JSON list of C-alpha atoms in Angstrom, two decimals:
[
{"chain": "M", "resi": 1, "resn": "UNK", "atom": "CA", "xyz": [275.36, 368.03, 62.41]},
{"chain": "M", "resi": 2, "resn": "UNK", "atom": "CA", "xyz": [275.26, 364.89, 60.26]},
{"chain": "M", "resi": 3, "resn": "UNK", "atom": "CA", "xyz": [272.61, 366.44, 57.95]},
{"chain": "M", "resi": 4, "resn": "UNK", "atom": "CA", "xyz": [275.05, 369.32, 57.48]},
{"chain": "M", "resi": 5, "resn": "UNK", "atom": "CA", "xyz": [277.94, 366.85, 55.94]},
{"chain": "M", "resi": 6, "resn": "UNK", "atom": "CA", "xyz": [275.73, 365.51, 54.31]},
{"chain": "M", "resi": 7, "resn": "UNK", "atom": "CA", "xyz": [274.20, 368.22, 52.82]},
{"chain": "M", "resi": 8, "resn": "UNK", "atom": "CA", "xyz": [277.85, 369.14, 52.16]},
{"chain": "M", "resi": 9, "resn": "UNK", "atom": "CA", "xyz": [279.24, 366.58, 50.48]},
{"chain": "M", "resi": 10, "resn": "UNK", "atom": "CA", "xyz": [276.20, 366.32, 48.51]},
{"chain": "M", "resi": 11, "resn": "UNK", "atom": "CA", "xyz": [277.00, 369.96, 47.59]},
{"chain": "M", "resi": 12, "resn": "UNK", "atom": "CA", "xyz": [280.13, 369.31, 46.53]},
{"chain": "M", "resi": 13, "resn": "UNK", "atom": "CA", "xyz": [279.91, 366.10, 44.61]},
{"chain": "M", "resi": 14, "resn": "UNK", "atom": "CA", "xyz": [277.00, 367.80, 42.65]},
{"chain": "M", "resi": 15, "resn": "UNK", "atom": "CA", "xyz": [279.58, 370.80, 41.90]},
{"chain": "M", "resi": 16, "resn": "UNK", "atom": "CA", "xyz": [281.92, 368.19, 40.75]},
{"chain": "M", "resi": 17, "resn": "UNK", "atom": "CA", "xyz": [279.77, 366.53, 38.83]},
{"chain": "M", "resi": 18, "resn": "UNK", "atom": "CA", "xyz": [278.94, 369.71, 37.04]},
{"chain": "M", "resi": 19, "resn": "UNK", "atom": "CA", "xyz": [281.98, 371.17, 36.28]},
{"chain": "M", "resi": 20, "resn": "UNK", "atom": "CA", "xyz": [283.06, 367.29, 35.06]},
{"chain": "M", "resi": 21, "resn": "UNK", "atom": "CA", "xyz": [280.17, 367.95, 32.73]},
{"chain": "M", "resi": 22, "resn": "UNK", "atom": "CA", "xyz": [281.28, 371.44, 31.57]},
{"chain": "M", "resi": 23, "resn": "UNK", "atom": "CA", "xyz": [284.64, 369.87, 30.49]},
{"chain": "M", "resi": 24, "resn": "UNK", "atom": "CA", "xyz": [283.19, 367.15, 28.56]},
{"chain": "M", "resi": 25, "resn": "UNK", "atom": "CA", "xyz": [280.71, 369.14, 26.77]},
{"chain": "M", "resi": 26, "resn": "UNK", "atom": "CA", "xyz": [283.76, 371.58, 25.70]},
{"chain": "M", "resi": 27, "resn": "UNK", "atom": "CA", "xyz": [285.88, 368.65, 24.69]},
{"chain": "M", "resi": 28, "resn": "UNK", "atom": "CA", "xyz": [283.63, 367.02, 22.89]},
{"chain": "M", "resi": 29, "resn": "UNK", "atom": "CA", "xyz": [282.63, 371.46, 21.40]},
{"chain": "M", "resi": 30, "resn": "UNK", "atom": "CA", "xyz": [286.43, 371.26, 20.72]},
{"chain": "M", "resi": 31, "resn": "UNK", "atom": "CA", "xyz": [286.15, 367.53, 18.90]},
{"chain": "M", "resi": 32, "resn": "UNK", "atom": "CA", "xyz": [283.46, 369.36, 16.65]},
{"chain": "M", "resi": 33, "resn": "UNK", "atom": "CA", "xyz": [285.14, 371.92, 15.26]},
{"chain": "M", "resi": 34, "resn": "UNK", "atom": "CA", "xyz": [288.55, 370.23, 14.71]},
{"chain": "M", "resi": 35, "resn": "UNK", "atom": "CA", "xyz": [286.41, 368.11, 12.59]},
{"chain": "M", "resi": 36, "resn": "UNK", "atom": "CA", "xyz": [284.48, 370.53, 10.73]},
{"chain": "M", "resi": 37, "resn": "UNK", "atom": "CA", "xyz": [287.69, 372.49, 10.26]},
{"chain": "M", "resi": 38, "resn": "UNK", "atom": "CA", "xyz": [289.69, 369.31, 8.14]},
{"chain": "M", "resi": 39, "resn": "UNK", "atom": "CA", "xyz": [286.89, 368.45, 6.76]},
{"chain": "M", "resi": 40, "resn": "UNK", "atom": "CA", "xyz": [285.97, 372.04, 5.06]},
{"chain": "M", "resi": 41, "resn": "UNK", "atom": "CA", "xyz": [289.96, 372.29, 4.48]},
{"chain": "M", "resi": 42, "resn": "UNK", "atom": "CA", "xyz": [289.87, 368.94, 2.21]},
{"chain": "M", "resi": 43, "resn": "UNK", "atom": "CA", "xyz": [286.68, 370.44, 0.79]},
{"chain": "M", "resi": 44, "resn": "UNK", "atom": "CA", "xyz": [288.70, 373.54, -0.35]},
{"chain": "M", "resi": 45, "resn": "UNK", "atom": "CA", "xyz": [291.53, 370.95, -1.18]},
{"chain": "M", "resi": 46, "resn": "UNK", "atom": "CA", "xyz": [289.13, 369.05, -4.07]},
{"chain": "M", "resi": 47, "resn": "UNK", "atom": "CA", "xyz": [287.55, 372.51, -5.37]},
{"chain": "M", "resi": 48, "resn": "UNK", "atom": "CA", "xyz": [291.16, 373.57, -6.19]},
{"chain": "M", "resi": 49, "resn": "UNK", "atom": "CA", "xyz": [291.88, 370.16, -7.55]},
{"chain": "M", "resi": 50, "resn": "UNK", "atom": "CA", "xyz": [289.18, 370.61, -9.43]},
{"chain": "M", "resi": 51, "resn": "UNK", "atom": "CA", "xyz": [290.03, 373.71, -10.78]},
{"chain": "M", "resi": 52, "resn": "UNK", "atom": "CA", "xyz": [293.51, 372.96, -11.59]},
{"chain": "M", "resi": 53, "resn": "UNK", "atom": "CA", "xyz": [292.00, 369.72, -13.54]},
{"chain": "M", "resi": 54, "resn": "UNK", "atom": "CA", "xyz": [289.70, 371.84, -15.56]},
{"chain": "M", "resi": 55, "resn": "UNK", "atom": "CA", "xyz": [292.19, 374.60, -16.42]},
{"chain": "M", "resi": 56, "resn": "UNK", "atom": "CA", "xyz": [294.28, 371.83, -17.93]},
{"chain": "M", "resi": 57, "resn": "UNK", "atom": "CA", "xyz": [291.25, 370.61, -19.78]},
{"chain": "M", "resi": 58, "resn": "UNK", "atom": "CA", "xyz": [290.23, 373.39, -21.43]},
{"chain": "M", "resi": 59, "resn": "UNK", "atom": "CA", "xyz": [294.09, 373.91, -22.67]},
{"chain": "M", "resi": 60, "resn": "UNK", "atom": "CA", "xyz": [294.25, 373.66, -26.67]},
{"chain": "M", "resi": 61, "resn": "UNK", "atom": "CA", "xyz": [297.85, 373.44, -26.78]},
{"chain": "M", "resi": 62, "resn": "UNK", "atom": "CA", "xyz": [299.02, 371.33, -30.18]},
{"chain": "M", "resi": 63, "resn": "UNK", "atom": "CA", "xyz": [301.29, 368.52, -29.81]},
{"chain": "M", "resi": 64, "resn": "UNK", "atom": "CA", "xyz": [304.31, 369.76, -28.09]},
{"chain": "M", "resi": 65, "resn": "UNK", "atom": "CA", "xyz": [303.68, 373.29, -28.02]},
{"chain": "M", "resi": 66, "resn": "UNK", "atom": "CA", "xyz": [305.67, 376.39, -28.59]},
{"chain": "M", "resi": 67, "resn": "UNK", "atom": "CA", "xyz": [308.23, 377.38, -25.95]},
{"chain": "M", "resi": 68, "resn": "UNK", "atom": "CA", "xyz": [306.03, 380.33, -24.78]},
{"chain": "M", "resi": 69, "resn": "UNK", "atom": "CA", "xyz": [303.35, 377.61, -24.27]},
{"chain": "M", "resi": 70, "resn": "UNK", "atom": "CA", "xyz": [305.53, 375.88, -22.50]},
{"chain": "M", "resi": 71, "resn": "UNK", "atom": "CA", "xyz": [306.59, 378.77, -20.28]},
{"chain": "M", "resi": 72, "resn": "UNK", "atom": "CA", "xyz": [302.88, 380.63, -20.19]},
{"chain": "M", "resi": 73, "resn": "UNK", "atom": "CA", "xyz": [301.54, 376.96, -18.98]},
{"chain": "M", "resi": 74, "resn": "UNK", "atom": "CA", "xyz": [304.14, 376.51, -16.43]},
{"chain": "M", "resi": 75, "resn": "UNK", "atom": "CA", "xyz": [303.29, 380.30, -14.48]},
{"chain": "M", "resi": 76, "resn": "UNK", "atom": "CA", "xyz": [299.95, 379.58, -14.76]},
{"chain": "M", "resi": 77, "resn": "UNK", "atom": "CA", "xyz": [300.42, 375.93, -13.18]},
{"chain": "M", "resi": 78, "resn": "UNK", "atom": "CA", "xyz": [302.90, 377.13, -10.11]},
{"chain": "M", "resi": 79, "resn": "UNK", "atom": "CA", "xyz": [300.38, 379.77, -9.24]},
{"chain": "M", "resi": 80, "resn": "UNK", "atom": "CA", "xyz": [297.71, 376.35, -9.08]},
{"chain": "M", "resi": 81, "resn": "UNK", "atom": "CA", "xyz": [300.24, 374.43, -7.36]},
{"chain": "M", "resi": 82, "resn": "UNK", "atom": "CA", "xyz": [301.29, 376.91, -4.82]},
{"chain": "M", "resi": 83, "resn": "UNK", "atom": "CA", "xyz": [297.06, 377.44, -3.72]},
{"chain": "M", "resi": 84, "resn": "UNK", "atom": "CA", "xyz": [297.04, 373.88, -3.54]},
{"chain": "M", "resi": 85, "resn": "UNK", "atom": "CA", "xyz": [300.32, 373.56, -1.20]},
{"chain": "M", "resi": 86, "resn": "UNK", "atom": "CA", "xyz": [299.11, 376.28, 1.15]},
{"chain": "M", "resi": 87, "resn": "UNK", "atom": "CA", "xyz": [295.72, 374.23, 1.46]},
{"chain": "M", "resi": 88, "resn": "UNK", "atom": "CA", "xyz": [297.09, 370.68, 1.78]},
{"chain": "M", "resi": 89, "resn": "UNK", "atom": "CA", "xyz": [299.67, 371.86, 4.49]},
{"chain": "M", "resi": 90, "resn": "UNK", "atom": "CA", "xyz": [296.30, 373.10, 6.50]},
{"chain": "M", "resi": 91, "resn": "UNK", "atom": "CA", "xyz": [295.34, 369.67, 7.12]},
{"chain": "M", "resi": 92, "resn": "UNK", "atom": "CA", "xyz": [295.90, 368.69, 10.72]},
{"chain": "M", "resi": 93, "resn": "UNK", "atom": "CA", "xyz": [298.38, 366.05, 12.28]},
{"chain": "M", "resi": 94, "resn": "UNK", "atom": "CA", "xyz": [295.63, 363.94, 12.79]},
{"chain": "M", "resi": 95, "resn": "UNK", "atom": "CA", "xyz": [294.96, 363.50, 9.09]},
{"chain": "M", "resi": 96, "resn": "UNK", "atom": "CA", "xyz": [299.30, 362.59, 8.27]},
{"chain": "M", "resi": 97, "resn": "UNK", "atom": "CA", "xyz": [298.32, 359.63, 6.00]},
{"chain": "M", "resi": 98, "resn": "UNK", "atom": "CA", "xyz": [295.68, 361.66, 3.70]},
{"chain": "M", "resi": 99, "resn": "UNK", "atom": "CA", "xyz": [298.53, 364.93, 3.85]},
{"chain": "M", "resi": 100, "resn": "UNK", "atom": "CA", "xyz": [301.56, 362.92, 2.62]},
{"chain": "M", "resi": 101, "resn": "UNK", "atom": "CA", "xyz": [299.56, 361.19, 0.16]},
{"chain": "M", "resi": 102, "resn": "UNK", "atom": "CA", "xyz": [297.85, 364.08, -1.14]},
{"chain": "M", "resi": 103, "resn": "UNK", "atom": "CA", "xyz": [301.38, 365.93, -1.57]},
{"chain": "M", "resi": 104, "resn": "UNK", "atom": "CA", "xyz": [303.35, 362.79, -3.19]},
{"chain": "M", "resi": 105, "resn": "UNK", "atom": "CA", "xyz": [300.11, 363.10, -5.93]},
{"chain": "M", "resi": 106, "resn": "UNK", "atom": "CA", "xyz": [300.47, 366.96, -5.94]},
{"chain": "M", "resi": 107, "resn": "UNK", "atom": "CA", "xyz": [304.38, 366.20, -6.67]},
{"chain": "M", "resi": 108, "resn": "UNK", "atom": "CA", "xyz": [303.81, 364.13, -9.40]},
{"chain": "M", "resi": 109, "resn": "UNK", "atom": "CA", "xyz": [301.90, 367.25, -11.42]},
{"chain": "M", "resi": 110, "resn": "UNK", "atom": "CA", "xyz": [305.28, 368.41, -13.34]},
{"chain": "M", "resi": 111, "resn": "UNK", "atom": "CA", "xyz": [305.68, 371.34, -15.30]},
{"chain": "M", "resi": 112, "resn": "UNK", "atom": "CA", "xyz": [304.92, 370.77, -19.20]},
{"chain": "M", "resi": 113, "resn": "UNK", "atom": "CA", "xyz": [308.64, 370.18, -20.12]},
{"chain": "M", "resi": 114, "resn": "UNK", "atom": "CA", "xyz": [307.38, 369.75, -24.03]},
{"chain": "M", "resi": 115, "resn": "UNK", "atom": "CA", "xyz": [309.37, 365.75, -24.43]},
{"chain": "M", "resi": 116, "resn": "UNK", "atom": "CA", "xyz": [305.60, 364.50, -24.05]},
{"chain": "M", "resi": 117, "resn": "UNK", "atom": "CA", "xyz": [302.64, 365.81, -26.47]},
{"chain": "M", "resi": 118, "resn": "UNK", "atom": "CA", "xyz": [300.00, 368.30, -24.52]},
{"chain": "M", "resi": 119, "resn": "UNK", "atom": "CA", "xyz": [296.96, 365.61, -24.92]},
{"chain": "M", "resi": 120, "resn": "UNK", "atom": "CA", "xyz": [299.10, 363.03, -23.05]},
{"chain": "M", "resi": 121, "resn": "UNK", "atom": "CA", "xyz": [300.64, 365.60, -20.92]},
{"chain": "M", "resi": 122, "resn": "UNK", "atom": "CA", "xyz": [296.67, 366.35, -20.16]},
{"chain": "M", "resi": 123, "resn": "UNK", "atom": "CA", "xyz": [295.64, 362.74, -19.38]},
{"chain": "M", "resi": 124, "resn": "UNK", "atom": "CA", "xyz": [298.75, 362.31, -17.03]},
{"chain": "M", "resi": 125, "resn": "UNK", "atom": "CA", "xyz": [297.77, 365.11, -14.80]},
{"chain": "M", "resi": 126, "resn": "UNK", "atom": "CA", "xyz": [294.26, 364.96, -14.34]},
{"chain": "M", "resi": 127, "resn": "UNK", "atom": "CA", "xyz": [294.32, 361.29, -13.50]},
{"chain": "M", "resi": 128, "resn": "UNK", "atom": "CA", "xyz": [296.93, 362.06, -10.77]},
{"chain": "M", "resi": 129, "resn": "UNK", "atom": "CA", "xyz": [294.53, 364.84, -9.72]},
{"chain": "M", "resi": 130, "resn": "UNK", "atom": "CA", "xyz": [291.48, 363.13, -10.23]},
{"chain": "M", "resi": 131, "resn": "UNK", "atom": "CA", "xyz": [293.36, 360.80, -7.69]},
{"chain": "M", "resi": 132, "resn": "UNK", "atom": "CA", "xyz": [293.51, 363.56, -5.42]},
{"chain": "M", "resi": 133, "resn": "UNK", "atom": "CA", "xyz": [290.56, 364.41, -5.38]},
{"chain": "M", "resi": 134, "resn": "UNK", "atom": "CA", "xyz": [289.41, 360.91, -4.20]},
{"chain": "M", "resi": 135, "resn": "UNK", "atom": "CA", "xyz": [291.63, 361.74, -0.76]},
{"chain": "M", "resi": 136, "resn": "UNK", "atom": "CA", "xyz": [290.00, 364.63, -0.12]},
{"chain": "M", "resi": 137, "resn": "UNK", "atom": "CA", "xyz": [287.00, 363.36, -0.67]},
{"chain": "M", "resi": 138, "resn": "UNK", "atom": "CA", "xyz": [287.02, 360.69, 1.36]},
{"chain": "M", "resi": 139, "resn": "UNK", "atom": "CA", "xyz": [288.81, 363.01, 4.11]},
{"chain": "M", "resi": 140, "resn": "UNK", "atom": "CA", "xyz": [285.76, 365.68, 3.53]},
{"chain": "M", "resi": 141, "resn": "UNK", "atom": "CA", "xyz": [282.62, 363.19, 3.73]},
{"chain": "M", "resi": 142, "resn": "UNK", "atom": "CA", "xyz": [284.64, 361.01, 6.59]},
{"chain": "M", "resi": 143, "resn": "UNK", "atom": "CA", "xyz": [284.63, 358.11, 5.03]},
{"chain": "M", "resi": 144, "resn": "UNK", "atom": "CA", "xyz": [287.35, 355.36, 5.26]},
{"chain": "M", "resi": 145, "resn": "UNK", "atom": "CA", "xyz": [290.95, 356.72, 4.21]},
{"chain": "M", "resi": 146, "resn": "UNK", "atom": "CA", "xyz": [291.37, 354.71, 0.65]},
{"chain": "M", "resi": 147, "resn": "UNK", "atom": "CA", "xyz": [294.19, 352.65, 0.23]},
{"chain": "M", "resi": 148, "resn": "UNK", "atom": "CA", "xyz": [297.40, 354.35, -1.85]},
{"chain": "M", "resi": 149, "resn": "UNK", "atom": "CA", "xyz": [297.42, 353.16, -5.71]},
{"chain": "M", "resi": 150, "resn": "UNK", "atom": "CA", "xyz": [300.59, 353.35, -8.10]},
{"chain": "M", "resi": 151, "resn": "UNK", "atom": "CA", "xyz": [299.52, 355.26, -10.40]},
{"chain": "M", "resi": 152, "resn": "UNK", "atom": "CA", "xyz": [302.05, 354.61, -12.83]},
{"chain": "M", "resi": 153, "resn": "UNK", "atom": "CA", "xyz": [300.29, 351.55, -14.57]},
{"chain": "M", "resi": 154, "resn": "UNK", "atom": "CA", "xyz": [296.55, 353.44, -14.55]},
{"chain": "M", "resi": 155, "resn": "UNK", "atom": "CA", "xyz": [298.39, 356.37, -16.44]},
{"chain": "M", "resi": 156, "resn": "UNK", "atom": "CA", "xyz": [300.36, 354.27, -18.76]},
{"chain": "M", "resi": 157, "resn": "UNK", "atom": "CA", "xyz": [297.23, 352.28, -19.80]},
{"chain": "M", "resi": 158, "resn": "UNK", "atom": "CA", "xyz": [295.20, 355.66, -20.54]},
{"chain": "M", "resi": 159, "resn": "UNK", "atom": "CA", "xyz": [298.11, 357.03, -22.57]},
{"chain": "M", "resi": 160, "resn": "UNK", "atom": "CA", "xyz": [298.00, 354.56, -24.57]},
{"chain": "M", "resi": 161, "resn": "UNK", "atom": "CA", "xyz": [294.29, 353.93, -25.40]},
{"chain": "M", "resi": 162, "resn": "UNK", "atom": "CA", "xyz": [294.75, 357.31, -26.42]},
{"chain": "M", "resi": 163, "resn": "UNK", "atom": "CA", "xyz": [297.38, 356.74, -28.61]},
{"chain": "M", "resi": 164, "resn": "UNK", "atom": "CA", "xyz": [295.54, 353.68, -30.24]},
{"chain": "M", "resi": 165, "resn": "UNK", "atom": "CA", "xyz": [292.47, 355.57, -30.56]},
{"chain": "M", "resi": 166, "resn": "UNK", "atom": "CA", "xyz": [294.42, 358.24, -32.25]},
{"chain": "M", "resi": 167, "resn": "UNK", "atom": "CA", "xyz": [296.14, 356.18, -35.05]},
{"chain": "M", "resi": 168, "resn": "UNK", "atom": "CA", "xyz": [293.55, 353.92, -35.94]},
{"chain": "M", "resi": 169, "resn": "UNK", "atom": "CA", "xyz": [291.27, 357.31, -36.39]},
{"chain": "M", "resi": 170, "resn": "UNK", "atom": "CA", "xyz": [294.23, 358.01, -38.82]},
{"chain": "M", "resi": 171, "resn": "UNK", "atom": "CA", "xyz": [294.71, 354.66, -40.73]},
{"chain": "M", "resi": 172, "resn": "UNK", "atom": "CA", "xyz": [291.06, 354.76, -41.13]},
{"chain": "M", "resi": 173, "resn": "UNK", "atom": "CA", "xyz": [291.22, 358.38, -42.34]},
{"chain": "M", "resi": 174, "resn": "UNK", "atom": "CA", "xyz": [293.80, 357.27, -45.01]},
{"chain": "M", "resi": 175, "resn": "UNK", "atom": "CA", "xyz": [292.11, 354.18, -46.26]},
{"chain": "M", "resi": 176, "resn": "UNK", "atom": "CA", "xyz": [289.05, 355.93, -46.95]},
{"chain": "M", "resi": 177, "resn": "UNK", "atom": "CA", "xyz": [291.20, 358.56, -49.18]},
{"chain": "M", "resi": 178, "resn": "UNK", "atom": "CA", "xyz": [292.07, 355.07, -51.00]},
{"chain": "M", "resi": 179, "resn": "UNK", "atom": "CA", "xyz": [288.79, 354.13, -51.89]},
{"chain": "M", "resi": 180, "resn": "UNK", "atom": "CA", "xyz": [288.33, 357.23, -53.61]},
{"chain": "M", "resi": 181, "resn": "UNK", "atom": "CA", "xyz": [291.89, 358.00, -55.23]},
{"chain": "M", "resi": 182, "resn": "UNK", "atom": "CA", "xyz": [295.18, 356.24, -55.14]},
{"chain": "M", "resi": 183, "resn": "UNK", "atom": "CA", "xyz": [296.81, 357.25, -52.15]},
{"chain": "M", "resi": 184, "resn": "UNK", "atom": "CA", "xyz": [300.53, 358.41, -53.28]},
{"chain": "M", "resi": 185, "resn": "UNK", "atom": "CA", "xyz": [303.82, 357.22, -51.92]},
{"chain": "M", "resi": 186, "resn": "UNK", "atom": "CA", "xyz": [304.07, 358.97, -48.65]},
{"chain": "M", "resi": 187, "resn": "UNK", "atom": "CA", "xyz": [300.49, 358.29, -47.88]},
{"chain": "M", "resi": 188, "resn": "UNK", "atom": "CA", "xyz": [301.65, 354.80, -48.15]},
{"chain": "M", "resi": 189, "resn": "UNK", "atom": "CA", "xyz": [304.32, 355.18, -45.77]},
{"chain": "M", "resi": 190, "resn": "UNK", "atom": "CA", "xyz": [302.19, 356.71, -43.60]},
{"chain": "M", "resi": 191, "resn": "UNK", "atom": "CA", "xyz": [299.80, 353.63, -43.29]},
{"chain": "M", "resi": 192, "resn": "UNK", "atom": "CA", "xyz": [302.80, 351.41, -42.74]},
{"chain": "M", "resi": 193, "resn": "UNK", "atom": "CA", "xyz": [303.91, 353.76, -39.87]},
{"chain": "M", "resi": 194, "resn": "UNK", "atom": "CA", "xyz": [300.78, 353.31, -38.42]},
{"chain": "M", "resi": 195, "resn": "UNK", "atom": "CA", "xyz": [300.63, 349.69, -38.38]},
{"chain": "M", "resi": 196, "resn": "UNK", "atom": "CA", "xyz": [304.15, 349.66, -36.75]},
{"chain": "M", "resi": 197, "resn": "UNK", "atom": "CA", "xyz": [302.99, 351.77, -34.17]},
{"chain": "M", "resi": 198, "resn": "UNK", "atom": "CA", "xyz": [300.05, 349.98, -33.41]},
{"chain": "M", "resi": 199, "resn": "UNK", "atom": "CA", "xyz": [301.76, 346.97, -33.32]},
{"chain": "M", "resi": 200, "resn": "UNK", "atom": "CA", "xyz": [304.21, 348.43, -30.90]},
{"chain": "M", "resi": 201, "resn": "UNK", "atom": "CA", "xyz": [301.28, 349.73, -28.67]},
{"chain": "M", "resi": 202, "resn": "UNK", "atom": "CA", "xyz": [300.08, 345.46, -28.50]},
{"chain": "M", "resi": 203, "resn": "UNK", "atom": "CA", "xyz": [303.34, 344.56, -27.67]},
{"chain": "M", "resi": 204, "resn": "UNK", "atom": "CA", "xyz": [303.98, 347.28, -24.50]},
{"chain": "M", "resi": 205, "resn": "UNK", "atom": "CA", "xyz": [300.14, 345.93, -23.58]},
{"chain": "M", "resi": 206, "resn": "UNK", "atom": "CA", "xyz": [301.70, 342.50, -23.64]},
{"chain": "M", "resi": 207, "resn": "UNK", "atom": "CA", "xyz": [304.48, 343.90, -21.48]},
{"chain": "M", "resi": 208, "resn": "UNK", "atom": "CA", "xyz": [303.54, 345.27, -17.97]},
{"chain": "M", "resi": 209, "resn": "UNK", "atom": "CA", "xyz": [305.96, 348.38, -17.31]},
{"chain": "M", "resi": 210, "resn": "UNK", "atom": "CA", "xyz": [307.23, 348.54, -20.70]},
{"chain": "M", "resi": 211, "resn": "UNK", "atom": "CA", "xyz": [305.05, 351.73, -21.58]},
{"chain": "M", "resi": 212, "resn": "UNK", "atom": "CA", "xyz": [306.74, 355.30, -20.54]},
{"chain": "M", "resi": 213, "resn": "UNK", "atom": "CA", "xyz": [309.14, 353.91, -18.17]},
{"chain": "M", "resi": 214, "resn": "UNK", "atom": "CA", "xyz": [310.82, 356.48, -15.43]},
{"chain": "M", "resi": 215, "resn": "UNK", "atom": "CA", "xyz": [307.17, 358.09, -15.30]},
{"chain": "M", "resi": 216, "resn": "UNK", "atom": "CA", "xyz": [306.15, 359.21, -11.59]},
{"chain": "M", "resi": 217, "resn": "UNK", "atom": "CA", "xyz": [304.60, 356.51, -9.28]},
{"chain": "M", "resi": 218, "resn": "UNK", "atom": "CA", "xyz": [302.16, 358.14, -6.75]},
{"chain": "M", "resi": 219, "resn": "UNK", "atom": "CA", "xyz": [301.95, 355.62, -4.24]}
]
């Protein structure tokens, strides 16, 4: 009699133990994939980044554009920013930080309204993407979830190398035309606009903030 209970029990703790087993080893089956899943979502997330970064790129739209640039650009972007919404809005619960960070960067990717020039237009929105794409990145690989960055002063700092970069190219166009012939009166002018504006460019450096103030902040 006693070696039946205790064959028994035996019986059943070994059942229990098994079917405890069973349950952890689907949990932990369930753990998996919820993990795989985000982290091939955020994989799609930075390929369409990615693509929306070098669509812009390849753009050769001239300093403000026409207004059926304007308005060919701005179909072309909502269909990139709709793929992008449907993907980000995949990401699970479990991920809220990376989502609502990822969508206050994809909100800062405005339309082409034509009040800035395309080539600054162009650096503004791939840095915010290229920002993106860090997230998901980090999200994708599992590493640690970055810290959020204000944007603001990275993209006003860009800008305006750009704009420096641009005039002095210019200036230096202008002088060399003066070595060889007398540059004429608007020529002239020209220089002196371009040493006002370069000026202006050392004083905003000299000013946190001052540089394309009521820009977007993605942070």
């Amino acid at each position: 009699m006693n070696d039946f209970w205790i064959a028994l029990i035996g019986a059943l703790v070994g059942g229990s133990f098994t079917l405890l087993g069973t349950w952890l080893q689907g949990k932990s089956g369930d753990k998996a994939a919820h993990v795989a899943q985000t982290r091939a979502t955020a994989q799609r997330g930075v390929e369409a980044a990615t693509t929306l970064a070098i669509t812009i790129q390849r753009q050769t739209y001239r300093d403000h554009g026409t207004f059926e640039d304007r308005e060919g650009w701005g179909r072309e972007l909502m269909a990139h920013q709709s793929n992008l919404t449907a993907l980000l809005g995949l990401l699970p619960d479990d991920q809220r930080a990376t989502r609502e960070q990822v969508f206050v960067l994809l909100d800062g990717v405005q339309n082409w309204d034509g009040r800035e020039v395309w080539a600054e237009y162009r650096i503004r929105t791939t840095l915010i993407l290229g920002e993106m794409a860090v997230w998901l990145v980090s999200l994708a690989r599992g590493s640690e979830t970055p810290e959020p960055k204000d944007m603001t002063p990275i993209i006003e700092d860009r800008i305006l190398n750009h704009r420096q970069a641009e005039l002095e190219h210019e200036r230096e166009t202008l002088l060399m035309q003066a070595e060889m012939y007398e540059l004429d009166e608007s020529d002239r002018e020209r220089v002196g606009e371009i040493d006002v504006a370069l000026e202006d460019i050392r004083q905003k450096r000299s000013i946190p903030g001052q540089a394309n103030q009521g820009q977007i902040t993605a942070s």
